[in-house]
Structure formats: C-alpha cells, structure tokens
Amino acid sequence: MVGLLINGIAGAFQIYTILLVIYILMSWVPSTRETKFGQFLAVIVEPYLGFFRKFIPPLGMIDISPIVALFALSLIRTGVFSLLSIILY
C-alpha cells in the first residue's frame, strides 16, 4: 500500500515535469501554443510558471524563470519524499 502511494506521487511529479518541459520547448515555436494541446498545457503549467515570473524578470530576451521553476519542482519533490519517508517508515 505504501509503495503504491509513493509510486503514484513519483509518477505525478514525473508527468508534471515532462509537461513543463514540453511547454517550455513549445515556446521556441510560438504557434504551437495556440493549438488545443498548447492551450491545455497552458492551463496546467502557467499557474506554476506564473508564480516564478512574478519574481524573476527576463534577462533581455531570455526568461530564466522556467529553469528556476524546474529546479524548485525538483526540490519540492525531494522534500515531499523526505517527509513521506519520515511519516511512513
């Protein structure tokens, strides 16, 4: 039961990370964000990225907030699994 919970949470983090990377790569071809899939990803990913864009301004033409967002997601994942290991074991 515990293994199933941990695998489900790990899978959710992995799927969200993949969706985030796809959305970031879609920014290289702006017309892809107007597709149904691009709009679907925007609904899922933009609230998370928007949080970082509030605090990290673009450096000229380069937006580094997605890099910080991916790093933060990795830290959050590590923190969640640390807490789960303390609570469940």
PDB file of C-alpha atoms in Angstrom:
ATOM      1  CA  MET A   1       0.000   0.000   0.000  1.00  0.00           C
ATOM      2  CA  VAL A   2       2.776   2.431   0.916  1.00  0.00           C
ATOM      3  CA  GLY A   3       4.725   1.535  -2.207  1.00  0.00           C
ATOM      4  CA  LEU A   4       1.681   2.260  -4.338  1.00  0.00           C
ATOM      5  CA  LEU A   5       1.309   5.700  -2.752  1.00  0.00           C
ATOM      6  CA  ILE A   6       4.963   6.547  -3.264  1.00  0.00           C
ATOM      7  CA  ASN A   7       4.911   5.308  -6.872  1.00  0.00           C
ATOM      8  CA  GLY A   8       1.777   7.363  -7.569  1.00  0.00           C
ATOM      9  CA  ILE A   9       3.324  10.534  -6.174  1.00  0.00           C
ATOM     10  CA  ALA A  10       6.585   9.898  -8.052  1.00  0.00           C
ATOM     11  CA  GLY A  11       4.627   9.357 -11.254  1.00  0.00           C
ATOM     12  CA  ALA A  12       2.680  12.580 -10.754  1.00  0.00           C
ATOM     13  CA  PHE A  13       5.896  14.564 -10.282  1.00  0.00           C
ATOM     14  CA  GLN A  14       7.440  12.943 -13.353  1.00  0.00           C
ATOM     15  CA  ILE A  15       4.397  13.625 -15.547  1.00  0.00           C
ATOM     16  CA  TYR A  16       4.206  17.253 -14.404  1.00  0.00           C
ATOM     17  CA  THR A  17       7.925  17.727 -15.075  1.00  0.00           C
ATOM     18  CA  ILE A  18       7.534  16.299 -18.569  1.00  0.00           C
ATOM     19  CA  LEU A  19       4.529  18.545 -19.279  1.00  0.00           C
ATOM     20  CA  LEU A  20       6.520  21.530 -18.024  1.00  0.00           C
ATOM     21  CA  VAL A  21       9.475  20.728 -20.290  1.00  0.00           C
ATOM     22  CA  ILE A  22       7.177  20.233 -23.297  1.00  0.00           C
ATOM     23  CA  TYR A  23       5.521  23.589 -22.618  1.00  0.00           C
ATOM     24  CA  ILE A  24       8.899  25.296 -22.306  1.00  0.00           C
ATOM     25  CA  LEU A  25      10.081  23.769 -25.584  1.00  0.00           C
ATOM     26  CA  MET A  26       6.840  24.870 -27.252  1.00  0.00           C
ATOM     27  CA  SER A  27       7.867  28.472 -26.577  1.00  0.00           C
ATOM     28  CA  TRP A  28      10.517  28.093 -29.296  1.00  0.00           C
ATOM     29  CA  VAL A  29       7.692  27.731 -31.844  1.00  0.00           C
ATOM     30  CA  PRO A  30       5.048  30.221 -30.665  1.00  0.00           C
ATOM     31  CA  SER A  31       2.304  28.977 -32.996  1.00  0.00           C
ATOM     32  CA  THR A  32       2.256  25.646 -31.150  1.00  0.00           C
ATOM     33  CA  ARG A  33       0.835  27.327 -28.048  1.00  0.00           C
ATOM     34  CA  GLU A  34      -2.327  28.240 -29.965  1.00  0.00           C
ATOM     35  CA  THR A  35      -3.143  24.585 -30.647  1.00  0.00           C
ATOM     36  CA  LYS A  36      -5.609  22.700 -28.457  1.00  0.00           C
ATOM     37  CA  PHE A  37      -2.735  20.802 -26.854  1.00  0.00           C
ATOM     38  CA  GLY A  38      -0.817  24.032 -26.220  1.00  0.00           C
ATOM     39  CA  GLN A  39      -3.866  25.622 -24.598  1.00  0.00           C
ATOM     40  CA  PHE A  40      -4.387  22.503 -22.480  1.00  0.00           C
ATOM     41  CA  LEU A  41      -0.770  22.648 -21.297  1.00  0.00           C
ATOM     42  CA  ALA A  42      -1.086  26.369 -20.586  1.00  0.00           C
ATOM     43  CA  VAL A  43      -3.991  25.728 -18.230  1.00  0.00           C
ATOM     44  CA  ILE A  44      -1.953  23.150 -16.335  1.00  0.00           C
ATOM     45  CA  VAL A  45       1.511  24.751 -16.368  1.00  0.00           C
ATOM     46  CA  GLU A  46       1.033  28.538 -16.488  1.00  0.00           C
ATOM     47  CA  PRO A  47      -0.163  28.946 -12.870  1.00  0.00           C
ATOM     48  CA  TYR A  48       3.056  27.326 -11.648  1.00  0.00           C
ATOM     49  CA  LEU A  49       5.307  29.224 -14.071  1.00  0.00           C
ATOM     50  CA  GLY A  50       3.426  32.471 -13.433  1.00  0.00           C
ATOM     51  CA  PHE A  51       4.425  32.341  -9.788  1.00  0.00           C
ATOM     52  CA  PHE A  52       8.101  32.420 -10.744  1.00  0.00           C
ATOM     53  CA  ARG A  53       7.618  35.035 -13.452  1.00  0.00           C
ATOM     54  CA  LYS A  54       6.315  37.451 -10.809  1.00  0.00           C
ATOM     55  CA  PHE A  55       9.656  37.418  -9.013  1.00  0.00           C
ATOM     56  CA  ILE A  56      12.208  36.737 -11.761  1.00  0.00           C
ATOM     57  CA  PRO A  57      12.268  39.298 -14.568  1.00  0.00           C
ATOM     58  CA  PRO A  58      13.557  38.286 -18.008  1.00  0.00           C
ATOM     59  CA  LEU A  59      17.218  38.974 -18.703  1.00  0.00           C
ATOM     60  CA  GLY A  60      16.866  40.783 -22.012  1.00  0.00           C
ATOM     61  CA  MET A  61      15.194  38.285 -24.328  1.00  0.00           C
ATOM     62  CA  ILE A  62      15.919  35.310 -22.055  1.00  0.00           C
ATOM     63  CA  ASP A  63      13.383  34.142 -19.480  1.00  0.00           C
ATOM     64  CA  ILE A  64      15.162  32.080 -16.832  1.00  0.00           C
ATOM     65  CA  SER A  65      12.083  31.570 -14.665  1.00  0.00           C
ATOM     66  CA  PRO A  66      11.309  28.136 -16.215  1.00  0.00           C
ATOM     67  CA  ILE A  67      14.768  26.921 -15.205  1.00  0.00           C
ATOM     68  CA  VAL A  68      14.181  28.096 -11.647  1.00  0.00           C
ATOM     69  CA  ALA A  69      10.697  26.518 -11.727  1.00  0.00           C
ATOM     70  CA  LEU A  70      12.136  23.134 -12.757  1.00  0.00           C
ATOM     71  CA  PHE A  71      14.788  23.374 -10.041  1.00  0.00           C
ATOM     72  CA  ALA A  72      12.141  24.287  -7.450  1.00  0.00           C
ATOM     73  CA  LEU A  73       9.958  21.374  -8.551  1.00  0.00           C
ATOM     74  CA  SER A  74      12.914  19.063  -8.027  1.00  0.00           C
ATOM     75  CA  LEU A  75      13.457  20.468  -4.533  1.00  0.00           C
ATOM     76  CA  ILE A  76       9.751  20.129  -3.739  1.00  0.00           C
ATOM     77  CA  ARG A  77       9.828  16.509  -4.911  1.00  0.00           C
ATOM     78  CA  THR A  78      12.810  15.785  -2.679  1.00  0.00           C
ATOM     79  CA  GLY A  79      11.100  17.458   0.276  1.00  0.00           C
ATOM     80  CA  VAL A  80       7.873  15.526  -0.230  1.00  0.00           C
ATOM     81  CA  PHE A  81       9.706  12.211  -0.356  1.00  0.00           C
ATOM     82  CA  SER A  82      11.749  13.115   2.718  1.00  0.00           C
ATOM     83  CA  LEU A  83       8.564  13.879   4.629  1.00  0.00           C
ATOM     84  CA  LEU A  84       6.925  10.686   3.395  1.00  0.00           C
ATOM     85  CA  SER A  85       9.911   8.625   4.495  1.00  0.00           C
ATOM     86  CA  ILE A  86       9.713  10.163   7.970  1.00  0.00           C
ATOM     87  CA  ILE A  87       5.957   9.726   8.254  1.00  0.00           C
ATOM     88  CA  LEU A  88       5.548   6.295   6.690  1.00  0.00           C
ATOM     89  CA  TYR A  89       8.635   4.445   7.871  1.00  0.00           C
TER      90      TYR A  89
END
